[in-house]
């Protein structure tokens, strides 16, 4: 057994950290002890189940199984991003299409150029990182555009009344939204290796790969995440813009923001 990989007793021992978090939540009366417990149990069960499924996929399904797994991840990610942007018209298809475009373009380019191997044990984890990055960027775009359409409605409708098209009236909000959505990916790319060692690089080093080799892989990962975030953000912004305006260039009414519990 690789000494860098925790044993199952070691995994069980790490649950003491969760107990510490539960104790802090209980002591400070945060009413989060139950949620922390459920989250920890779900994480363990979900990861164990996923690990068992991946063993089967790696051994028996090949690239086709990896593609199916990525499609499932995209569908789940689309639902997560759409829930964050509840109230935006057609949030689910917009989010799913944006994540699909960012994932397909990024992974397709990496595979076509031979940057990563076509083995399922490579495609699935790399694709998972791409889907996650595209999901986060998509959710940020949709949330921000929904909020802009609510709070800036008078200004947008004033521009429309002056004869501007929907795209021109919404352009200032579109630009600020895209800038905000891309800041996390840009900052992560600029500070990689300085603040923390990223997951891919850390995993390779723990597996015994030399740091210089791990760095090459991590550079590819950072570039693909930046590209996926940019493509997904742009797609989400364009599709959301079409969803927010009707064919007559009128801003559609949005569902009221749900009241927050006191």
Coordinates of C-alpha atoms in Angstrom, one line a residue:
X1 CA 0.0 0.0 0.0
X2 CA 1.2 3.5 -0.8
X3 CA 2.2 5.1 2.5
X4 CA 1.0 8.5 1.2
X5 CA -2.6 7.2 0.9
X6 CA -4.6 7.1 4.2
X7 CA -5.9 3.7 5.3
X8 CA -9.5 3.1 6.1
X9 CA -8.8 3.3 9.8
X10 CA -7.1 6.6 9.1
X11 CA -10.2 7.8 7.2
X12 CA -12.3 6.8 10.2
X13 CA -9.9 8.7 12.5
X14 CA -10.2 11.8 10.4
X15 CA -13.9 11.9 11.5
X16 CA -12.6 13.4 14.7
X17 CA -12.2 16.7 12.8
X18 CA -15.9 16.6 11.9
X19 CA -16.8 16.0 15.5
X20 CA -14.7 19.1 16.4
X21 CA -16.7 21.1 13.8
X22 CA -20.0 19.8 15.3
X23 CA -18.8 20.7 18.8
X24 CA -18.0 24.2 17.7
X25 CA -21.4 24.6 16.0
X26 CA -23.2 23.3 19.0
X27 CA -21.2 25.4 21.5
X28 CA -21.8 28.6 19.6
X29 CA -25.5 27.7 19.0
X30 CA -25.2 28.1 15.3
X31 CA -27.9 25.5 14.6
X32 CA -25.6 23.8 12.1
X33 CA -24.6 20.7 14.0
X34 CA -27.2 18.5 12.2
X35 CA -26.3 19.9 8.8
X36 CA -22.6 19.3 9.4
X37 CA -23.4 15.7 10.4
X38 CA -25.5 15.1 7.4
X39 CA -23.0 16.7 5.1
X40 CA -20.2 14.5 6.4
X41 CA -22.2 11.3 6.2
X42 CA -23.4 12.1 2.7
X43 CA -19.8 12.9 1.6
X44 CA -18.5 9.6 2.8
X45 CA -21.4 7.6 1.3
X46 CA -21.4 9.5 -2.0
X47 CA -17.6 9.2 -2.5
X48 CA -17.6 5.5 -1.6
X49 CA -20.4 4.9 -4.1
X50 CA -18.7 6.9 -6.8
X51 CA -15.4 5.1 -6.2
X52 CA -17.2 1.7 -6.7
X53 CA -18.8 2.9 -9.9
X54 CA -15.5 4.4 -11.2
X55 CA -13.8 1.0 -10.7
X56 CA -16.4 -0.5 -13.0
X57 CA -16.1 2.3 -15.6
X58 CA -12.3 2.2 -15.7
X59 CA -12.2 -1.5 -16.2
X60 CA -15.1 -2.2 -18.5
X61 CA -16.5 0.9 -20.4
X62 CA -13.5 2.8 -21.7
X63 CA -13.9 6.2 -23.4
X64 CA -17.6 5.8 -24.0
X65 CA -18.3 5.3 -20.3
X66 CA -16.2 8.3 -19.5
X67 CA -18.2 10.4 -21.9
X68 CA -21.4 9.2 -20.3
X69 CA -20.1 10.0 -16.9
X70 CA -19.2 13.5 -18.0
X71 CA -22.6 14.0 -19.5
X72 CA -24.2 13.0 -16.1
X73 CA -21.9 15.5 -14.3
X74 CA -22.9 18.3 -16.7
X75 CA -26.6 17.6 -16.1
X76 CA -26.2 17.7 -12.3
X77 CA -24.0 20.8 -12.6
X78 CA -26.7 22.5 -14.7
X79 CA -29.3 21.8 -12.0
X80 CA -27.1 23.2 -9.3
X81 CA -26.3 26.4 -11.2
X82 CA -30.0 26.8 -12.1
X83 CA -31.1 26.5 -8.5
X84 CA -28.8 29.3 -7.6
X85 CA -30.4 31.5 -10.3
X86 CA -34.0 30.7 -9.3
X87 CA -36.3 33.3 -10.8
X88 CA -34.4 33.7 -14.1
X89 CA -36.4 32.6 -17.1
X90 CA -35.3 29.3 -18.5
X91 CA -32.5 29.0 -15.9
X92 CA -32.1 25.2 -16.3
X93 CA -31.6 25.0 -20.0
X94 CA -29.4 28.1 -20.0
X95 CA -27.2 26.8 -17.3
X96 CA -26.9 23.3 -18.8
X97 CA -26.1 24.7 -22.3
X98 CA -23.4 27.0 -20.9
X99 CA -21.7 24.3 -18.9
X100 CA -22.0 21.9 -21.8
X101 CA -20.3 24.4 -24.2
X102 CA -17.5 25.2 -21.8
X103 CA -16.8 21.5 -21.0
X104 CA -17.2 20.2 -24.6
X105 CA -14.9 22.9 -26.1
X106 CA -12.2 22.6 -23.5
X107 CA -12.2 18.8 -23.2
X108 CA -12.5 18.4 -27.0
X109 CA -9.5 20.6 -27.6
X110 CA -7.4 18.8 -25.0
X111 CA -8.2 15.4 -26.5
X112 CA -7.9 16.5 -30.1
X113 CA -4.5 18.0 -29.5
X114 CA -3.3 15.0 -27.5
X115 CA -2.6 17.0 -24.4
X116 CA -4.3 14.4 -22.2
X117 CA -4.7 10.7 -22.7
X118 CA -8.0 9.2 -23.9
X119 CA -8.2 6.8 -21.0
X120 CA -11.2 7.0 -18.9
X121 CA -9.1 7.2 -15.7
X122 CA -7.7 10.5 -17.1
X123 CA -10.8 11.9 -18.9
X124 CA -13.2 11.6 -15.9
X125 CA -11.1 13.4 -13.2
X126 CA -9.9 16.1 -15.6
X127 CA -13.4 16.5 -17.0
X128 CA -14.8 16.8 -13.5
X129 CA -12.5 19.7 -12.8
X130 CA -13.6 21.4 -16.0
X131 CA -17.3 20.8 -15.3
X132 CA -16.9 22.2 -11.7
X133 CA -15.1 25.3 -13.0
X134 CA -17.7 25.9 -15.7
X135 CA -20.6 25.4 -13.2
X136 CA -19.2 28.0 -10.8
X137 CA -18.7 30.6 -13.5
X138 CA -22.2 29.9 -14.9
X139 CA -23.8 30.3 -11.5
X140 CA -22.1 33.6 -10.9
X141 CA -23.2 34.9 -14.3
X142 CA -26.8 33.9 -13.9
X143 CA -27.1 35.1 -10.3
X144 CA -25.6 38.5 -11.2
X145 CA -27.7 38.9 -14.4
X146 CA -30.9 38.1 -12.5
X147 CA -30.1 40.6 -9.8
X148 CA -29.1 43.2 -12.3
X149 CA -32.4 42.7 -14.2
X150 CA -34.3 43.2 -10.9
X151 CA -32.4 46.2 -9.4
X152 CA -31.5 48.0 -12.6
X153 CA -34.9 47.6 -14.3
X154 CA -35.7 51.3 -14.4
X155 CA -32.4 52.2 -16.0
X156 CA -32.7 49.3 -18.5
X157 CA -36.2 50.3 -19.5
X158 CA -35.2 53.9 -19.8
X159 CA -32.6 53.0 -22.3
X160 CA -35.1 50.8 -24.2
X161 CA -37.5 53.8 -24.2
X162 CA -34.8 55.9 -25.9
X163 CA -34.7 53.4 -28.7
X164 CA -31.8 51.2 -27.8
X165 CA -32.0 47.5 -28.6
X166 CA -32.1 45.0 -25.8
X167 CA -28.4 44.1 -26.3
X168 CA -27.3 47.8 -26.1
X169 CA -29.6 48.6 -23.1
X170 CA -28.2 45.6 -21.2
X171 CA -24.6 45.9 -22.3
X172 CA -23.2 47.8 -19.2
X173 CA -24.7 45.1 -16.9
X174 CA -23.4 42.3 -19.2
X175 CA -19.9 43.6 -19.1
X176 CA -19.8 44.1 -15.3
X177 CA -21.3 40.6 -14.8
X178 CA -18.7 38.9 -17.0
X179 CA -15.9 40.7 -15.3
X180 CA -17.2 39.6 -11.9
X181 CA -17.7 36.0 -13.0
X182 CA -14.1 35.7 -14.4
X183 CA -12.3 37.3 -11.4
X184 CA -12.1 34.1 -9.4
X185 CA -10.6 32.1 -12.3
X186 CA -8.2 34.9 -13.1
X187 CA -7.1 35.3 -9.5
X188 CA -6.6 31.6 -9.1
X189 CA -4.5 31.5 -12.2
X190 CA -2.3 34.4 -11.1
X191 CA -1.7 33.1 -7.6
X192 CA -1.4 29.4 -8.3
X193 CA 1.6 27.9 -6.4
X194 CA 2.1 31.1 -4.3
X195 CA -0.8 30.7 -1.9
X196 CA -1.4 27.0 -2.0
X197 CA -0.5 23.9 -4.0
X198 CA -3.5 23.0 -6.2
X199 CA -5.3 19.7 -6.1
X200 CA -4.0 18.1 -9.3
X201 CA -0.4 19.0 -8.4
X202 CA -0.8 17.9 -4.8
X203 CA -2.3 14.6 -5.9
X204 CA 0.5 13.8 -8.3
X205 CA 3.2 14.7 -5.8
X206 CA 1.5 12.4 -3.2
X207 CA 1.5 9.7 -5.8
X208 CA 5.2 9.9 -6.2
X209 CA 5.5 12.0 -9.3
X210 CA 8.4 14.5 -9.4
X211 CA 7.4 18.2 -8.7
X212 CA 8.5 19.3 -12.2
X213 CA 6.3 16.8 -13.9
X214 CA 3.4 17.7 -11.6
X215 CA 3.9 21.3 -12.5
X216 CA 3.4 20.6 -16.2
X217 CA 0.1 18.9 -15.5
X218 CA -1.0 21.7 -13.2
X219 CA -0.3 24.4 -15.8
X220 CA -2.6 22.5 -18.2
X221 CA -5.2 22.3 -15.5
X222 CA -5.1 26.0 -14.8
X223 CA -5.3 27.0 -18.5
X224 CA -8.2 24.6 -19.1
X225 CA -10.1 25.9 -16.1
X226 CA -9.6 29.5 -17.2
X227 CA -10.8 28.7 -20.7
X228 CA -13.8 26.7 -19.5
X229 CA -14.9 29.5 -17.2
X230 CA -14.6 32.1 -20.0
X231 CA -16.5 30.0 -22.5
X232 CA -19.2 29.0 -20.0
X233 CA -19.6 32.6 -18.8
X234 CA -20.0 34.0 -22.3
X235 CA -22.5 31.4 -23.3
X236 CA -24.5 31.8 -20.1
X237 CA -24.6 35.6 -20.5
X238 CA -25.7 35.5 -24.1
X239 CA -28.4 32.9 -23.5
X240 CA -29.6 34.6 -20.3
X241 CA -29.9 37.9 -22.2
X242 CA -32.2 36.3 -24.8
X243 CA -34.2 34.8 -21.9
X244 CA -34.6 38.1 -20.2
X245 CA -36.0 40.0 -23.2
X246 CA -38.9 39.1 -25.4
X247 CA -38.8 39.4 -29.3
X248 CA -40.1 43.0 -29.0
X249 CA -37.0 43.9 -26.9
X250 CA -39.0 44.2 -23.7
X251 CA -37.6 43.1 -20.3
X252 CA -39.6 40.2 -19.1
X253 CA -41.0 40.3 -15.6
X254 CA -39.1 38.2 -13.0
X255 CA -40.4 36.2 -10.2
X256 CA -40.2 38.1 -6.9
X257 CA -37.2 37.4 -4.7
X258 CA -38.2 34.9 -2.0
X259 CA -38.3 36.5 1.5
X260 CA -35.5 35.4 3.8
X261 CA -36.5 33.7 7.1
X262 CA -35.9 35.9 10.1

